[in-house]
Short mmCIF file of C-alpha atoms in Angstrom, two decimals:
data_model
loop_
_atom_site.label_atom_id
_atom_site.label_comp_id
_atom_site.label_asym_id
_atom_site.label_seq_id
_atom_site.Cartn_x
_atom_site.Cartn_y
_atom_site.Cartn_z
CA UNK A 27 178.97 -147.68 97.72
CA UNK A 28 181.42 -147.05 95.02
CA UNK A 29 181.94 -147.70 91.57
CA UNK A 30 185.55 -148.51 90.25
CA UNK A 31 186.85 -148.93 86.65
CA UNK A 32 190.54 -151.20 87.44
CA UNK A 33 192.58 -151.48 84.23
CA UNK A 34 194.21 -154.54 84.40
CA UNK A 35 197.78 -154.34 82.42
CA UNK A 36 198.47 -158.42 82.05
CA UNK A 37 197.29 -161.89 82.30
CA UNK A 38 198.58 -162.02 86.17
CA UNK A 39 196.58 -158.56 87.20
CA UNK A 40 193.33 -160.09 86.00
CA UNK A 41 194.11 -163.62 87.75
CA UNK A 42 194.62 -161.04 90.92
CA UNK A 43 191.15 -159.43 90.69
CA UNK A 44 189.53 -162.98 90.15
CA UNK A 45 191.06 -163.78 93.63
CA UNK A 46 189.16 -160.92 94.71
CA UNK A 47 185.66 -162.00 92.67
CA UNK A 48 186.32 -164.86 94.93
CA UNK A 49 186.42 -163.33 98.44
CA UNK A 50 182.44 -163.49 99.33
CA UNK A 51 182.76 -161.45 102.50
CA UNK A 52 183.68 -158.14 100.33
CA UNK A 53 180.14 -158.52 98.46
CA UNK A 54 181.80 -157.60 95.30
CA UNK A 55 179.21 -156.41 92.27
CA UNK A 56 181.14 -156.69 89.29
CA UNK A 57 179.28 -155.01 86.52
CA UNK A 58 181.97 -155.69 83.86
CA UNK A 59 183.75 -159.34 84.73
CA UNK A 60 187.72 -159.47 84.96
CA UNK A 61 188.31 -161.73 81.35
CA UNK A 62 191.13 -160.29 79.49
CA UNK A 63 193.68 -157.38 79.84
CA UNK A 64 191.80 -155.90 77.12
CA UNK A 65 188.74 -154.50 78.89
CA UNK A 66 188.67 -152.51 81.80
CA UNK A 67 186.82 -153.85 84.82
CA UNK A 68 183.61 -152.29 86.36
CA UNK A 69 183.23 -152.96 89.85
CA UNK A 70 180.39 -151.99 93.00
CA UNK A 71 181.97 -152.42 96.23
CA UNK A 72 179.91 -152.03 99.74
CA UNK A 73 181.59 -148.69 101.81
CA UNK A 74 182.84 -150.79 104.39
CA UNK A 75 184.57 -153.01 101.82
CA UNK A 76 186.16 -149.79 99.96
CA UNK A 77 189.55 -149.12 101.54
CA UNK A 78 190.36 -153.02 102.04
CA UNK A 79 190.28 -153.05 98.03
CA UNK A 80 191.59 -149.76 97.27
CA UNK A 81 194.53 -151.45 99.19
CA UNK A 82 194.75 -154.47 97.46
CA UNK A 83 194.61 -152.78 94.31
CA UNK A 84 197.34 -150.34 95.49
CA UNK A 85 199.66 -152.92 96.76
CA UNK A 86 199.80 -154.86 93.66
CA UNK A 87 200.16 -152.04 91.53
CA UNK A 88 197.23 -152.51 89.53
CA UNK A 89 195.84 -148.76 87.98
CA UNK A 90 192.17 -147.95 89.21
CA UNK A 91 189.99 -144.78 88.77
CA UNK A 92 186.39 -144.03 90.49
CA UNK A 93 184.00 -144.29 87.98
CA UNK A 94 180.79 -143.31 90.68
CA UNK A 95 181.73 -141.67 93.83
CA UNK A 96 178.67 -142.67 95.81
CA UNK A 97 176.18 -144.78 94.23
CA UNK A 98 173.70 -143.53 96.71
CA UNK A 99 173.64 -140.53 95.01
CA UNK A 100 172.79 -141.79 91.79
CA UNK A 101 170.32 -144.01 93.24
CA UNK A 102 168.43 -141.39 95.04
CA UNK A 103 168.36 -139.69 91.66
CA UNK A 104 167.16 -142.18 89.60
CA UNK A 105 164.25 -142.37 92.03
CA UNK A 106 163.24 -138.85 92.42
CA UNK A 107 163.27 -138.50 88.71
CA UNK A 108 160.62 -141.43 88.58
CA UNK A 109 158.54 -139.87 91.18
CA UNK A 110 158.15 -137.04 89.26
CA UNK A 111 157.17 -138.41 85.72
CA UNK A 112 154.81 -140.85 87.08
CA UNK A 113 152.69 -138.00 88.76
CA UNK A 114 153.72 -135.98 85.92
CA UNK A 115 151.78 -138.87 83.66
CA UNK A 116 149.05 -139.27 85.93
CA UNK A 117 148.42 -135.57 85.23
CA UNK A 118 148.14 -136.00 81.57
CA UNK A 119 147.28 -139.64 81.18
CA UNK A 120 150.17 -140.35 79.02
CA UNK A 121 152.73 -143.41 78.99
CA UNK A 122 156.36 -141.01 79.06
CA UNK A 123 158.95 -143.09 76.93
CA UNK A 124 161.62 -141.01 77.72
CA UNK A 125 161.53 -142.38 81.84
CA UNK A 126 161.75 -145.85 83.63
CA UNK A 127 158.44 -147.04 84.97
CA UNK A 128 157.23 -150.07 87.26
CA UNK A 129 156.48 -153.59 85.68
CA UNK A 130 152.44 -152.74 86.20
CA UNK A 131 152.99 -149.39 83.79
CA UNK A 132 154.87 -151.19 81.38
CA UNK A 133 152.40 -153.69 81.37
CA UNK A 134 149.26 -151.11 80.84
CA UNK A 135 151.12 -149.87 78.07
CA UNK A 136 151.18 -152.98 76.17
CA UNK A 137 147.17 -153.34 76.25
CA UNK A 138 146.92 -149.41 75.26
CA UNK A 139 149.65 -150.57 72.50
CA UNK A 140 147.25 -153.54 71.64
CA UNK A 141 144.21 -152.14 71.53
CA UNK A 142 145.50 -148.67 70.32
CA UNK A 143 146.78 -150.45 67.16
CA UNK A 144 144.59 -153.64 67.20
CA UNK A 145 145.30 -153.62 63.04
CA UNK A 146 148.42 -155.04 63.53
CA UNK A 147 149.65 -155.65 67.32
CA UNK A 148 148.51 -158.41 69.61
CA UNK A 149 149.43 -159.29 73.30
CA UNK A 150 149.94 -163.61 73.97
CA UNK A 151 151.00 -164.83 77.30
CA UNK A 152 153.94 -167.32 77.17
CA UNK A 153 154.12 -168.37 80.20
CA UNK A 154 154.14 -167.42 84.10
CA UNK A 155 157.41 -166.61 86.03
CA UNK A 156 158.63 -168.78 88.69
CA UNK A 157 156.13 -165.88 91.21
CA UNK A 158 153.91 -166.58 88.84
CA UNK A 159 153.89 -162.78 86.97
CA UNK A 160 152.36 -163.37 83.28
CA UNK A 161 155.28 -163.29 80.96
CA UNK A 162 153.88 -161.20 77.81
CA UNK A 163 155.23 -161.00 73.94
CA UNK A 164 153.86 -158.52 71.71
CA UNK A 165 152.83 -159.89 68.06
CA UNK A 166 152.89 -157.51 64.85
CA UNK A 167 151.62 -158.95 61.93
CA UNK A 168 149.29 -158.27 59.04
CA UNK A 169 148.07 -161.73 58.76
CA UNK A 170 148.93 -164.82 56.93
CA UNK A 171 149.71 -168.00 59.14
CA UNK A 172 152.64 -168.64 60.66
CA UNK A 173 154.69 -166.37 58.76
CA UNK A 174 158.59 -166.36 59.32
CA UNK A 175 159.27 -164.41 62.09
CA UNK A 176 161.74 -161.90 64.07
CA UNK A 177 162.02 -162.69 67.76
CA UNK A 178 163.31 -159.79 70.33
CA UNK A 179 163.59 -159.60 74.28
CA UNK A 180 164.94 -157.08 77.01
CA UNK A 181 165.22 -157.14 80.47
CA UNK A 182 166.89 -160.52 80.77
CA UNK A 183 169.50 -158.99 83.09
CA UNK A 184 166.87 -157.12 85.48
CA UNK A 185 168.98 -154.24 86.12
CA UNK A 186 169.39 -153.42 82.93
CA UNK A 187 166.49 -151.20 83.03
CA UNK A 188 167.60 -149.28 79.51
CA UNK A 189 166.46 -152.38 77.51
CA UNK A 190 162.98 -152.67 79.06
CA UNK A 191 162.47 -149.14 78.29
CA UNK A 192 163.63 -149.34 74.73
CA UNK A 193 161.74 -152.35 74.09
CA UNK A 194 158.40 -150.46 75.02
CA UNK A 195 159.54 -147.29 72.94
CA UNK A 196 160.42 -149.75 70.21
CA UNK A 197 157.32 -151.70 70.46
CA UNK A 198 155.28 -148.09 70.04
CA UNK A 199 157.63 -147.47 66.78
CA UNK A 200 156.85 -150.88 65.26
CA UNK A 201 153.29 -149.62 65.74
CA UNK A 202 152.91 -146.37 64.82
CA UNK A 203 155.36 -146.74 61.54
CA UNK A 204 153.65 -149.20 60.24
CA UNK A 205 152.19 -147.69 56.83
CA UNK A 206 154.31 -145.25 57.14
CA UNK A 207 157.95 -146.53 56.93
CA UNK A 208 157.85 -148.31 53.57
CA UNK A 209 161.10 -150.47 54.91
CA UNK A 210 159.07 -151.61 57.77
CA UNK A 211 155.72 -151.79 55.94
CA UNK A 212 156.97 -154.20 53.08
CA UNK A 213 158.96 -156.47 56.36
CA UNK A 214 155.75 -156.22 58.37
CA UNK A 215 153.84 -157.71 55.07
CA UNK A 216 156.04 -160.46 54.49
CA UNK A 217 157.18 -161.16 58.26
CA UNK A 218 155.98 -161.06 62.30
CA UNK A 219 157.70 -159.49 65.05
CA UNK A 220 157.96 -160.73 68.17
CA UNK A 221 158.96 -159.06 71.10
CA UNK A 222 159.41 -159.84 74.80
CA UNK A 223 159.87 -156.23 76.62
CA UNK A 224 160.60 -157.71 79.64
CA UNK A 225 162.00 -161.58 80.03
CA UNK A 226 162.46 -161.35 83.48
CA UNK A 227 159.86 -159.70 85.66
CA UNK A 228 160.05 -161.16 89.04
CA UNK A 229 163.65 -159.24 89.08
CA UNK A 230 162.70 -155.92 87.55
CA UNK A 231 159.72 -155.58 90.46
CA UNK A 232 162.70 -156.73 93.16
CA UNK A 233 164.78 -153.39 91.84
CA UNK A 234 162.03 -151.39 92.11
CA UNK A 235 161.06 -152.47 95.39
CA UNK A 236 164.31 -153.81 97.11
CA UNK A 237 167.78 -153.88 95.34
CA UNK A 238 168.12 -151.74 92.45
CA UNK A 239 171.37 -153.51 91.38
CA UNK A 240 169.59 -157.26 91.27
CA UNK A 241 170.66 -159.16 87.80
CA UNK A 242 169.16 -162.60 88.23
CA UNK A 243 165.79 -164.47 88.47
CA UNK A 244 164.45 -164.84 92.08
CA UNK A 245 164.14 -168.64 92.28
CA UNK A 246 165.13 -170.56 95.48
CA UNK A 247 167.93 -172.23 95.07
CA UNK A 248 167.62 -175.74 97.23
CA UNK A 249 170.38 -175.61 100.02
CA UNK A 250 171.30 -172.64 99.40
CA UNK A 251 170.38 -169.42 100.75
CA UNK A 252 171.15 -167.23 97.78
CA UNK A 253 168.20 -166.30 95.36
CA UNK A 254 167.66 -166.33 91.86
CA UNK A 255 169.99 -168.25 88.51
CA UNK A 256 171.80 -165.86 86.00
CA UNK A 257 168.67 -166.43 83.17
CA UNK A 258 171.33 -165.65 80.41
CA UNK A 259 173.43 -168.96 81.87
CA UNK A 260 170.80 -171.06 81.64
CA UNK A 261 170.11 -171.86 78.01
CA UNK A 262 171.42 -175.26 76.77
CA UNK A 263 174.13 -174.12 75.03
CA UNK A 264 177.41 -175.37 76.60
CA UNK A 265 175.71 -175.69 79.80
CA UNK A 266 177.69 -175.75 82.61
CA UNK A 267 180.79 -174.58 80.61
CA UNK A 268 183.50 -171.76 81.29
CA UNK A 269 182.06 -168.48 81.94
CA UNK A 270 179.22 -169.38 84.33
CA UNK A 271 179.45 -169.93 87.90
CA UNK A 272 178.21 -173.13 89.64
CA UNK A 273 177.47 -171.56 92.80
CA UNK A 274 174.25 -170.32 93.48
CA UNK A 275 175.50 -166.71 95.56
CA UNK A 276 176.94 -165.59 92.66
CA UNK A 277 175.63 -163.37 90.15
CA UNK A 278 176.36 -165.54 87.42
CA UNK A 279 174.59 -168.83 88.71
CA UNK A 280 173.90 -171.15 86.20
CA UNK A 281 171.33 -172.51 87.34
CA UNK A 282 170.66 -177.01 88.69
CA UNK A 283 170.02 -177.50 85.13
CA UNK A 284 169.63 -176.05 81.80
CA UNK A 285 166.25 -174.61 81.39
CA UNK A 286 165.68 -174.40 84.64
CA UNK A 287 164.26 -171.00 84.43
CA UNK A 288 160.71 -170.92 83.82
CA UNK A 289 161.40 -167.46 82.07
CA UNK A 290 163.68 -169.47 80.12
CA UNK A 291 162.12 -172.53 79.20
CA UNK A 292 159.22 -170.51 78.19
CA UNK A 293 160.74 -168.84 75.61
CA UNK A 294 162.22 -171.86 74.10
CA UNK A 295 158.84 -173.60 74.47
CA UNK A 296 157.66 -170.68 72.09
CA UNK A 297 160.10 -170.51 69.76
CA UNK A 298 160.03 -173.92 69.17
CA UNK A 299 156.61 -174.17 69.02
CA UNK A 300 156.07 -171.41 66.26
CA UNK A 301 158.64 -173.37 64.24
CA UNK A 302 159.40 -170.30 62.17
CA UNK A 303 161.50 -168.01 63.71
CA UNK A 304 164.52 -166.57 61.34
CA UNK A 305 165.83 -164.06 63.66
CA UNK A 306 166.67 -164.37 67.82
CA UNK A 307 167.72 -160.79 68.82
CA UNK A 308 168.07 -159.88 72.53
CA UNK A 309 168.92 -156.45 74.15
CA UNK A 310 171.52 -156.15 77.28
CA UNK A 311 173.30 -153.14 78.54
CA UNK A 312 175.84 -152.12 79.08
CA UNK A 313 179.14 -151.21 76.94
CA UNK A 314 177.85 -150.89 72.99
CA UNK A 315 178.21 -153.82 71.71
CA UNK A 316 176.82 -155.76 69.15
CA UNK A 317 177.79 -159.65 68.99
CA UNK A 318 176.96 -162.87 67.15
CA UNK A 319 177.95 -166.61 68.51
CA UNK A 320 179.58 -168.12 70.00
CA UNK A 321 180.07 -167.24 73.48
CA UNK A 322 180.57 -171.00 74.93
CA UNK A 323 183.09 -171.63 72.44
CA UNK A 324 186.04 -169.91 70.88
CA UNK A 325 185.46 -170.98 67.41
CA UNK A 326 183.67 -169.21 64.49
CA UNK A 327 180.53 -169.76 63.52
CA UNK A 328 179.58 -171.32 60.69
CA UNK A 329 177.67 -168.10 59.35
CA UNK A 330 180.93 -165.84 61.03
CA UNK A 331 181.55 -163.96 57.46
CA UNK A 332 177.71 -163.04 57.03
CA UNK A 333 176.90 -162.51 60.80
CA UNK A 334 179.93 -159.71 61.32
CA UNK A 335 179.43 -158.08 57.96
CA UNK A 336 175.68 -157.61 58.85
CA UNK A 337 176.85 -156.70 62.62
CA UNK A 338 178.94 -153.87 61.05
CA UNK A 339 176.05 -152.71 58.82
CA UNK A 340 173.98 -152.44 61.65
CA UNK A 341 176.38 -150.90 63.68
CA UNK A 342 177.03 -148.31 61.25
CA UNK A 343 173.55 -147.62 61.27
CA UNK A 344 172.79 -147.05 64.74
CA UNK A 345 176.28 -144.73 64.77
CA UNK A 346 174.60 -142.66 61.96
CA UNK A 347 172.18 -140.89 64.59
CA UNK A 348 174.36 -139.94 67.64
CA UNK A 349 177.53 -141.13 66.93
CA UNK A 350 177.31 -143.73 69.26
CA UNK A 351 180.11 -146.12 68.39
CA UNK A 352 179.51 -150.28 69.10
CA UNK A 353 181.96 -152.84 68.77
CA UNK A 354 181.15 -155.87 66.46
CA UNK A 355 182.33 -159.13 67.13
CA UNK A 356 181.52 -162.99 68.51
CA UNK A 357 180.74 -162.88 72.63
CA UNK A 358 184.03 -165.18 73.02
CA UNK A 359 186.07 -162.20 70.94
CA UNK A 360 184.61 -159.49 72.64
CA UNK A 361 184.01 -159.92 76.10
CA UNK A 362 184.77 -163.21 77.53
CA UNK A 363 183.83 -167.32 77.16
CA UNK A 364 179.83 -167.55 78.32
CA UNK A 365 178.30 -170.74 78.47
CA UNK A 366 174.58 -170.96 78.32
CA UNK A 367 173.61 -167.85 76.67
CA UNK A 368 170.42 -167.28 74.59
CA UNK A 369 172.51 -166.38 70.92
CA UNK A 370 174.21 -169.68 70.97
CA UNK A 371 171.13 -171.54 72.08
CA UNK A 372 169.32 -169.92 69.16
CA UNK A 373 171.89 -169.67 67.11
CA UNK A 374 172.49 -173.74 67.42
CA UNK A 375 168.52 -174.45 67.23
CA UNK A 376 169.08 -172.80 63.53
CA UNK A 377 168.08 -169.60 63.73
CA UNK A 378 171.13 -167.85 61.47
CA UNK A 379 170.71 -164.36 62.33
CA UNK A 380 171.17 -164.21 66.14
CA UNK A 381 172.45 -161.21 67.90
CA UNK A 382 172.56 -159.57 71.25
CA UNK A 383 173.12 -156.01 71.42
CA UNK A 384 174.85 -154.30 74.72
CA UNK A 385 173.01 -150.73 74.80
CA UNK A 386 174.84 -147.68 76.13
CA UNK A 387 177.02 -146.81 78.06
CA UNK A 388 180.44 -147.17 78.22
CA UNK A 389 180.45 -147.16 81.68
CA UNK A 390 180.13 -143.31 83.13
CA UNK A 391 176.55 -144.53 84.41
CA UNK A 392 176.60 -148.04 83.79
CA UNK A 393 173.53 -149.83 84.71
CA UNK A 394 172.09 -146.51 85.97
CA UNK A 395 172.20 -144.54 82.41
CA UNK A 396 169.87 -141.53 82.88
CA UNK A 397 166.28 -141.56 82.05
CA UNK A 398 167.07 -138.53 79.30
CA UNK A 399 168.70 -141.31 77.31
CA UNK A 400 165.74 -143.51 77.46
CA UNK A 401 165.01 -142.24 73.90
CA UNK A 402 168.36 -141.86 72.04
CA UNK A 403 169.30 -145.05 73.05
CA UNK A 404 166.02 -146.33 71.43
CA UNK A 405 166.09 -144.75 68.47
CA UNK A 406 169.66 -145.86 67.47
CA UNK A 407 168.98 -149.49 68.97
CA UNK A 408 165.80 -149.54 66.55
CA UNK A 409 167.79 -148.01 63.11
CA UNK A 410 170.67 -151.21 64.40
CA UNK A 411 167.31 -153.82 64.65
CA UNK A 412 165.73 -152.31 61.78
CA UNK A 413 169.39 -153.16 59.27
CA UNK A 414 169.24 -156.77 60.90
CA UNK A 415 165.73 -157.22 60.24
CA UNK A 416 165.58 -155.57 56.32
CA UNK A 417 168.51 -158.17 55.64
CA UNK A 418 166.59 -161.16 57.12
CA UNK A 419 163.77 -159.95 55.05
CA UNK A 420 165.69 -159.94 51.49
CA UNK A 421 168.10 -163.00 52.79
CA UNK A 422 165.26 -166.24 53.52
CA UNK A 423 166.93 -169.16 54.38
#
């Protein structure tokens, strides 16, 4: 397998590679869709599939380069590097942040994290996925009762195995700072944390044990032979609207319904439930991003003039560390129209300050970003969080 990057120079060049999205038998993986001319498109393609679109691309003129040579490679990598660090762990009976680890280690870790730090941190179940895996939020909090709260999840996208990993080396931070970051001390005595590490497990254990490049739940679809709804089109927000595909092969499957998705509905169970949540943030990968509402809709938020100045604070923030540069911006600006995505649902429900983040990269590794970013990437995605949630803090609403 390859991995192309196609610049697309007009309108008609992009209406030329959605023909192609469209042609099933080339098993197309687009990890970036074709939108606008603005973005450059990211694309998997299966060797045998390879020189039929080189030619296409060729023959229409449209400017490609190859952003992985063989994925395989990568893959194999990835893998052997895992290997290693989990007998290197087993050795010294330590969780390593800085790799990617099965859904079982990750969810060790959150007892050790729980009962390691049993002052402030407790595990709930929320629900059970749809193969019935327990679906597990962390809860920091010094007390009080039902204090207003901050609500974060990874690992929507299963693939996007940076944000799981970030979300366990942020949940560790949250932790072990506590009492000694005054910033996060006085937040942590006034508010609760939340945090989902990973909203989607049934998918992360599929690319562990079968295909590493698997995005979506793994429900049955009924008459169809294709597995598993995009969970990040299945919020009831513009259901069913542009940007979300109605047929269940594709990677971005809506879904029958909204809600659907047990993963799905259980998180809006919660959060409705608690009553009090002031802040929905949510961690993707990849192309540094950071982005408010709306994605199912073109039009500006209500909040837009608050939402982007605070996106560009907490941009700035996270580009103090490494120099890692994200763009700020509404999903419909930014990428493309979405229907059915989490920020809008949350966004709509009331909660002002909703965000998703797009971790690193720009696209060198993609999905596949080596382990030995595991930790930069968390410790600018926290500094970008921690800006978001210091606002919502001094800002109640």
């Amino acid at each position: 397998h390859q991995v192309l990057r196609i610049k697309t120079r007009n309108e008609e060049e992009v209406q030329k590679l959605q023909l192609l999205e469209s042609l099933e038998h080339l098993e197309l993986d687009f990890w970036i869709n074709p939108s606008t001319p603005a973005l450059p498109v990211d694309v998997r393609i299966p060797a045998n599939s390879v020189q039929a679109v080189k030619a296409f691309l060729e023959s229409h003129g449209i400017e490609y380069s190859i952003l992985i040579e063989d994925l395989q490679v990568v893959l194999d990598k990835e893998k052997q590097d895992m290997a290693y660090s989990q007998q290197r762990d087993r050795s010294s009976n330590s969780f390593n942040y800085g790799t990617y680890h099965s859904l079982d280690s990750i969810y060790a870790e959150l007892d050790h994290l729980a009962s390691e730090y049993s002052n402030i941190v407790s595990k709930l179940q929320i629900g059970r996925s749809y193969e019935k895996r327990p679906l597990y939020v962390l809860k920091f909090s010094t007390g009080g009762r039902n204090r207003p709260a901050i609500w974060i999840d990874a690992g929507i996208h299963s693939r996007e195995w940076v944000t799981q990993a970030s979300a366990i080396w942020i949940a560790k931070k949250i932790a072990s700072d506590y009492g000694k970051d005054p910033s996060l001390t006085s937040l942590l005595n006034k508010m609760d944390i939340f945090l989902l590490t990973v909203t989607n497990p049934d998918g992360y254990v599929f690319t562990h044990t079968t295909n590493r490049m698997w995005r979506k739940t793994r429900s049955k679809n009924q008459g169809s032979r294709c597995v598993g709804v995009d969970p990040n089109r299945n919020w009831d927000a513009g259901f069913g609207g542009p940007g979300a595909s109605s047929n269940p092969c594709s990677d971005s499957y809506r879904g029958p319904s909204a809600n659907s998705e047990v993963e799905v509905k259980s998180v809006v169970n919660f959060i409705k439930n608690h009553g009090n949540i002031r802040a929905f943030l949510t961690l993707h990968s990849y192309s540094q991003l950071l982005m408010y509402p709306y994605g199912y809709k073109c039009t500006e938020p209500a909040d837009y003039a608050e939402l982007d100045a605070l996106g560009r604070a907490a941009a700035s923030s996270i580009q103090s560390l490494y120099g890692t540069a994200f763009t700020v911006g509404s999903i419909c600006s930014t990428i493309y129209q979405a229907s059915g995505g989490s920020i809008d649902w949350s966004y709509d429900y009331g909660i002002k300050y909703s965000f998703a983040f797009e971790l690193r990269d720009t696209g060198r590794y993609g999905f596949l970003l080596p382990a030995s970013q595991i930790i930069p990437t968390a410790e600018e995605t926290w500094l970008g969080l921690k800006k978001i949630m210091e606002h919502v803090r001094d800002n109640p609403y």
